[in-house]
Amino acid sequence: MPPPSDEPTYEARLEAVLESVSEGFYALDSEWRYVVFNRAAEEYFGVPRKVMLGKAMWDMFPQGRGTPFEAACRAAMDRGVSTTFETGSRLRPDRVVELKIVPLRGGGLAVTLTDVTERRDADARQRLMVNELNHRVKNALATVQAIAAQSLRGADVSKEARNRFLDRLLALARANDVLVAEDWAGAGLMALAVDAASPHGAGERFAIEGPPIRLKPQAATAMALTLHELATNAAKYGALSSPEGRIALSWRVAGKGAARRFHLSWRERGGPKVTPPTTVGFGTRMIERGLARGLKAQVKLDYAPGGLAFDLSAPLSEALSEGPLEGQPET
């Protein structure tokens, strides 16, 4: 016979773990009776476990009847469905709790209860600060626009140069609006593309396609200004200066793992014959520097006679605002 072991049993280890966690935890058997009730649950409910164990939950907590909590518990008990949701505490009206309800193998369910009141309050304060920041940024952009309009009205500045500068400010403001709508977490590339195309006929003149991509804030700003410059140039000299002109704008993701890259293509056709510029303009320099800084991108402008072609390639990690693309196949 082997000597008795000093190693704790599985049940003892499990109990030690449950006692160490800060979240309230309890488990019910298939008859709705409490079979586990940890120390944090005792503190939250103000009832010792010896009073709870073996008792039916609905006898001890009748106020839970007819609530979303009961529906979630029955979904776990009867259909094996897990549920997580936040709700106001019925025991402590000034508190908000997160409940995780999961079925147990062999019958019954387990409930984890976390007080999230402080987190919710912190989130509310953060939203308030972000809204205030958004308001200040919009006011700052409007002030810059007004100052620029007044300052550039001199005789030494052409009307075309003044309008070009103000249009760039408006493009920056519209990109800011897209970021504000997403709480500065990022901006959808499709929204930026449609915004750049909308002053020029959008669906009538543009073919836009690509998988869902949310750009990081700095990348989104650089992309918005790039698309604005391309569209403005097309309206003055390229495909959009001709009724028959069209633009194809597309993007894709290629590669595998850490080597995945984001590719964007802008193709013009149907416009006047293209001739390469003799000098590098501000718009071109802004595109190249902005994209290099915002996405670490490689860019190529090809002034082909049949229409301008613009290509961009950047590491996917520099473009995306969060995580990998879901459902996007690797090619």
Coordinates of C-alpha atoms in Angstrom, one line a residue:
M1 CA 0.0 0.0 0.0
P2 CA 1.5 3.4 -1.0
P3 CA 2.1 5.8 1.8
P4 CA -0.5 8.5 2.3
S5 CA 0.2 11.6 0.1
D6 CA 0.5 15.1 1.5
E7 CA -0.5 16.4 -1.9
P8 CA -3.9 18.3 -1.8
T9 CA -6.8 16.6 -3.6
Y10 CA -8.3 18.0 -6.8
E11 CA -11.3 19.2 -4.8
A12 CA -9.0 21.0 -2.3
R13 CA -7.1 22.7 -5.1
L14 CA -10.3 23.8 -6.8
E15 CA -11.7 25.2 -3.5
A16 CA -8.4 27.1 -3.0
V17 CA -8.6 28.6 -6.4
L18 CA -12.3 29.6 -6.0
E19 CA -11.5 31.2 -2.6
S20 CA -8.6 33.2 -4.1
V21 CA -10.6 34.9 -6.9
S22 CA -12.1 38.3 -6.3
E23 CA -15.3 37.6 -8.3
G24 CA -18.3 36.1 -6.6
F25 CA -18.8 32.5 -7.8
Y26 CA -21.4 29.9 -7.1
A27 CA -22.7 26.7 -8.7
L28 CA -26.0 25.0 -8.8
D29 CA -26.9 21.4 -9.4
S30 CA -29.6 20.2 -11.7
E31 CA -32.2 20.8 -8.9
W32 CA -31.2 24.5 -8.6
R33 CA -29.5 23.8 -5.3
Y34 CA -26.3 25.7 -4.3
V35 CA -23.3 23.3 -4.3
V36 CA -20.5 25.8 -4.4
F37 CA -20.5 29.3 -2.8
N38 CA -17.1 31.1 -2.5
R39 CA -15.9 33.7 -0.1
A40 CA -16.4 36.6 -2.5
A41 CA -20.1 35.5 -3.0
E42 CA -20.5 35.4 0.8
E43 CA -19.2 39.0 1.0
Y44 CA -21.4 40.2 -1.8
F45 CA -24.7 38.6 -0.7
G46 CA -23.9 39.0 3.0
V47 CA -24.8 35.4 3.7
P48 CA -22.5 32.6 5.0
R49 CA -22.1 29.7 2.6
K50 CA -23.3 27.2 5.3
V51 CA -26.7 28.9 5.0
M52 CA -26.7 28.7 1.2
L53 CA -25.3 25.3 0.4
G54 CA -28.0 22.7 -0.3
K55 CA -30.8 25.4 -0.6
A56 CA -32.7 26.0 -3.8
M57 CA -31.7 29.3 -5.5
W58 CA -35.3 30.4 -6.1
D59 CA -36.1 29.9 -2.4
M60 CA -33.2 32.1 -1.4
F61 CA -33.5 34.6 -4.3
P62 CA -37.2 34.9 -5.3
Q63 CA -36.7 38.4 -6.6
G64 CA -34.8 36.8 -9.5
R65 CA -38.0 35.3 -10.9
G66 CA -39.3 36.8 -14.1
T67 CA -36.0 38.7 -14.9
P68 CA -33.4 38.3 -17.7
F69 CA -31.3 36.6 -15.0
E70 CA -33.8 33.8 -14.7
A71 CA -34.1 33.5 -18.5
A72 CA -30.3 33.2 -18.8
C73 CA -30.1 30.6 -16.0
R74 CA -32.8 28.5 -17.6
A75 CA -31.1 28.7 -21.0
A76 CA -27.9 27.4 -19.4
M77 CA -29.7 24.7 -17.4
D78 CA -32.1 23.5 -20.1
R79 CA -30.2 24.1 -23.4
G80 CA -26.6 24.4 -22.4
V81 CA -26.4 28.1 -23.5
S82 CA -23.8 30.4 -21.9
T83 CA -24.7 34.1 -21.3
T84 CA -22.8 37.2 -20.2
F85 CA -24.5 40.5 -19.5
E86 CA -24.4 43.6 -17.3
T87 CA -27.3 44.6 -15.0
G88 CA -28.2 46.7 -12.1
S89 CA -27.8 44.8 -8.8
R90 CA -31.1 44.0 -7.1
L91 CA -29.4 43.7 -3.8
R92 CA -27.4 46.9 -4.1
P93 CA -29.4 49.4 -6.4
D94 CA -26.4 51.7 -6.7
R95 CA -24.1 49.0 -8.1
V96 CA -23.8 47.4 -11.6
V97 CA -22.7 43.8 -11.9
E98 CA -21.5 41.6 -14.8
L99 CA -23.0 38.1 -14.7
K100 CA -21.5 35.1 -16.6
I101 CA -23.7 32.1 -16.6
V102 CA -22.4 28.8 -18.0
P103 CA -23.7 25.3 -18.0
L104 CA -21.8 22.6 -16.1
R105 CA -20.9 19.2 -17.6
G106 CA -23.3 16.6 -16.2
G107 CA -26.0 19.2 -15.3
G108 CA -26.4 22.4 -13.4
L109 CA -24.8 25.8 -14.0
A110 CA -22.2 28.2 -12.6
V111 CA -22.5 31.9 -12.1
T112 CA -19.6 34.4 -11.9
L113 CA -20.5 37.8 -10.5
T114 CA -18.3 40.9 -10.9
D115 CA -19.0 44.3 -9.6
V116 CA -18.2 46.6 -12.6
T117 CA -19.6 49.9 -11.2
E118 CA -16.1 51.6 -11.1
R119 CA -15.3 50.4 -14.6
R120 CA -18.6 51.7 -15.9
D121 CA -18.0 55.1 -14.2
A122 CA -14.5 55.3 -15.6
D123 CA -15.8 54.5 -19.1
A124 CA -18.4 57.3 -18.7
R125 CA -15.7 59.7 -17.6
Q126 CA -13.5 58.7 -20.6
R127 CA -16.4 59.2 -23.0
L128 CA -17.0 62.6 -21.6
M129 CA -13.4 63.6 -22.0
V130 CA -13.3 62.2 -25.6
N131 CA -16.4 64.1 -26.5
E132 CA -14.8 67.3 -25.1
L133 CA -11.7 66.6 -27.1
N134 CA -13.7 66.0 -30.2
H135 CA -15.5 69.3 -29.7
R136 CA -12.2 71.2 -29.2
V137 CA -10.6 69.6 -32.2
K138 CA -13.5 70.6 -34.4
N139 CA -13.4 74.1 -33.1
A140 CA -9.7 74.3 -33.7
L141 CA -10.1 73.2 -37.3
A142 CA -12.9 75.7 -37.9
T143 CA -10.7 78.4 -36.4
V144 CA -7.7 77.4 -38.6
Q145 CA -10.0 77.5 -41.6
A146 CA -11.3 80.9 -40.8
I147 CA -7.8 82.3 -40.2
A148 CA -6.5 80.7 -43.4
A149 CA -9.4 82.1 -45.5
Q150 CA -8.7 85.6 -44.2
S151 CA -4.9 85.4 -44.3
L152 CA -4.8 83.9 -47.9
R153 CA -7.0 86.6 -49.3
G154 CA -4.0 88.8 -50.2
A155 CA -3.0 89.6 -53.7
D156 CA 0.1 87.5 -53.6
V157 CA -2.0 84.3 -53.2
S158 CA -4.0 83.0 -56.1
K159 CA -7.6 82.0 -55.7
E160 CA -6.7 78.5 -56.8
A161 CA -4.0 78.1 -54.2
R162 CA -6.4 79.4 -51.5
N163 CA -9.2 77.0 -52.4
R164 CA -6.8 74.1 -52.6
F165 CA -5.6 74.8 -49.1
L166 CA -9.1 75.2 -47.7
D167 CA -10.2 72.0 -49.4
R168 CA -7.4 70.1 -47.7
L169 CA -8.5 71.5 -44.4
L170 CA -12.0 70.3 -45.1
A171 CA -10.7 66.8 -46.0
L172 CA -8.9 66.7 -42.7
A173 CA -12.0 67.8 -40.9
R174 CA -14.1 65.1 -42.6
A175 CA -11.5 62.5 -41.6
N176 CA -11.7 63.8 -38.1
D177 CA -15.5 63.3 -38.2
V178 CA -15.1 59.7 -39.2
L179 CA -12.7 59.1 -36.3
V180 CA -15.0 60.9 -33.9
A181 CA -17.8 58.5 -34.8
E182 CA -15.5 55.6 -33.9
D183 CA -14.3 57.2 -30.6
W184 CA -10.8 57.6 -32.2
A185 CA -10.4 53.8 -32.2
G186 CA -9.9 53.9 -36.0
A187 CA -11.8 54.6 -39.2
G188 CA -13.3 52.3 -41.9
L189 CA -11.5 52.5 -45.2
M190 CA -14.7 52.2 -47.1
A191 CA -16.1 55.3 -45.3
L192 CA -13.0 57.3 -46.1
A193 CA -13.2 56.2 -49.8
V194 CA -16.8 57.1 -50.2
D195 CA -16.2 60.4 -48.5
A196 CA -13.4 61.2 -50.9
A197 CA -15.5 60.2 -53.9
S198 CA -18.8 61.8 -52.9
P199 CA -18.0 65.4 -54.2
H200 CA -17.2 63.9 -57.6
G201 CA -20.2 61.7 -58.4
A202 CA -19.3 58.7 -56.1
G203 CA -21.1 55.6 -57.6
E204 CA -21.5 57.2 -61.0
R205 CA -17.8 57.8 -61.5
F206 CA -16.2 55.4 -59.0
A207 CA -16.0 51.7 -58.6
I208 CA -14.9 51.0 -55.0
E209 CA -14.4 47.6 -53.6
G210 CA -12.4 45.8 -50.9
P211 CA -12.7 43.9 -47.6
P212 CA -13.7 45.6 -44.4
I213 CA -10.6 47.4 -43.0
R214 CA -10.4 49.8 -40.0
L215 CA -7.3 52.0 -40.1
K216 CA -5.4 53.3 -37.2
P217 CA -6.1 57.0 -36.5
Q218 CA -2.8 58.3 -38.0
A219 CA -3.1 55.9 -40.9
A220 CA -6.7 57.0 -41.5
T221 CA -5.8 60.7 -41.6
A222 CA -3.0 60.0 -44.1
M223 CA -5.3 57.9 -46.2
A224 CA -8.1 60.5 -46.2
L225 CA -5.7 63.2 -47.4
T226 CA -4.2 60.9 -50.0
L227 CA -7.6 60.0 -51.5
H228 CA -8.6 63.7 -51.4
E229 CA -5.4 64.6 -53.3
L230 CA -5.9 61.9 -55.9
A231 CA -9.6 62.8 -56.4
T232 CA -8.8 66.5 -56.7
N233 CA -6.0 65.9 -59.2
A234 CA -8.3 63.6 -61.2
A235 CA -11.0 66.4 -61.3
K236 CA -8.5 69.0 -62.5
Y237 CA -6.3 67.0 -64.9
G238 CA -7.3 63.3 -65.0
A239 CA -10.3 61.0 -65.4
L240 CA -12.8 63.2 -63.5
S241 CA -12.1 66.1 -65.9
S242 CA -13.9 64.2 -68.7
P243 CA -17.6 63.1 -68.7
E244 CA -16.5 59.6 -69.8
G245 CA -13.8 59.3 -67.1
R246 CA -14.0 56.6 -64.4
I247 CA -11.9 55.6 -61.4
A248 CA -11.4 52.1 -60.0
L249 CA -10.4 52.1 -56.3
S250 CA -9.8 48.7 -54.6
W251 CA -7.8 47.2 -51.8
R252 CA -6.9 43.7 -50.7
V253 CA -4.8 41.8 -48.2
A254 CA -2.0 39.3 -49.3
G255 CA 0.6 37.2 -47.6
K256 CA 0.6 35.1 -44.5
G257 CA 1.2 35.7 -40.7
A258 CA 3.4 38.6 -39.8
A259 CA 4.2 39.1 -43.5
R260 CA 0.7 40.0 -44.5
R261 CA 0.4 43.3 -46.4
F262 CA -2.3 45.7 -47.3
H263 CA -2.5 46.8 -50.9
L264 CA -4.5 49.6 -52.4
S265 CA -4.9 50.5 -56.1
W266 CA -6.3 53.6 -57.8
R267 CA -6.8 53.4 -61.6
E268 CA -8.1 56.1 -63.9
R269 CA -9.4 55.7 -67.4
G270 CA -11.4 57.6 -69.9
G271 CA -9.8 60.9 -69.2
P272 CA -7.5 63.1 -71.3
K273 CA -4.0 61.8 -72.2
V274 CA -1.8 61.9 -69.2
T275 CA 1.6 63.6 -69.3
P276 CA 4.1 63.3 -66.3
P277 CA 4.5 66.6 -64.4
T278 CA 7.8 68.4 -64.7
T279 CA 8.0 69.1 -61.0
V280 CA 6.9 67.3 -57.8
G281 CA 4.0 69.2 -56.3
F282 CA 3.0 69.6 -52.7
G283 CA 0.2 67.1 -53.1
T284 CA 2.6 64.4 -54.2
R285 CA 5.0 65.1 -51.5
M286 CA 2.2 65.1 -48.9
I287 CA 1.0 61.7 -50.2
E288 CA 4.4 60.1 -50.0
R289 CA 5.4 61.6 -46.6
G290 CA 2.0 61.1 -45.0
L291 CA 1.7 57.5 -46.1
A292 CA 5.3 56.7 -45.2
R293 CA 4.7 58.1 -41.7
G294 CA 1.2 56.8 -41.2
L295 CA 1.5 53.3 -42.6
K296 CA 5.2 52.8 -43.4
A297 CA 3.9 52.4 -46.9
Q298 CA 5.6 52.0 -50.2
V299 CA 3.8 54.1 -52.9
K300 CA 4.1 54.3 -56.7
L301 CA 2.6 56.9 -59.0
D302 CA 2.6 56.0 -62.7
Y303 CA 1.6 58.7 -65.1
A304 CA 0.6 56.3 -67.9
P305 CA -0.8 58.0 -71.0
G306 CA -4.1 56.1 -70.6
G307 CA -4.7 57.3 -67.0
L308 CA -2.9 57.8 -63.7
A309 CA -2.2 54.6 -61.7
F310 CA -1.4 54.8 -58.0
D311 CA -0.4 51.7 -55.9
L312 CA 0.2 51.4 -52.2
S313 CA 1.7 48.5 -50.2
A314 CA 2.0 48.5 -46.4
P315 CA 2.5 46.0 -43.6
L316 CA -1.0 45.0 -42.4
S317 CA 0.0 45.6 -38.8
E318 CA 0.6 49.3 -39.6
A319 CA -2.8 49.7 -41.2
L320 CA -5.2 47.9 -39.0
S321 CA -6.7 49.6 -35.9
E322 CA -7.2 46.2 -34.1
G323 CA -6.6 42.5 -34.6
P324 CA -6.5 40.5 -37.8
L325 CA -9.1 40.7 -40.5
E326 CA -11.9 38.2 -39.6
G327 CA -12.9 35.9 -42.3
Q328 CA -10.4 37.3 -44.7
P329 CA -8.5 34.5 -46.5
E330 CA -4.8 34.6 -46.9
T331 CA -3.6 34.7 -50.5

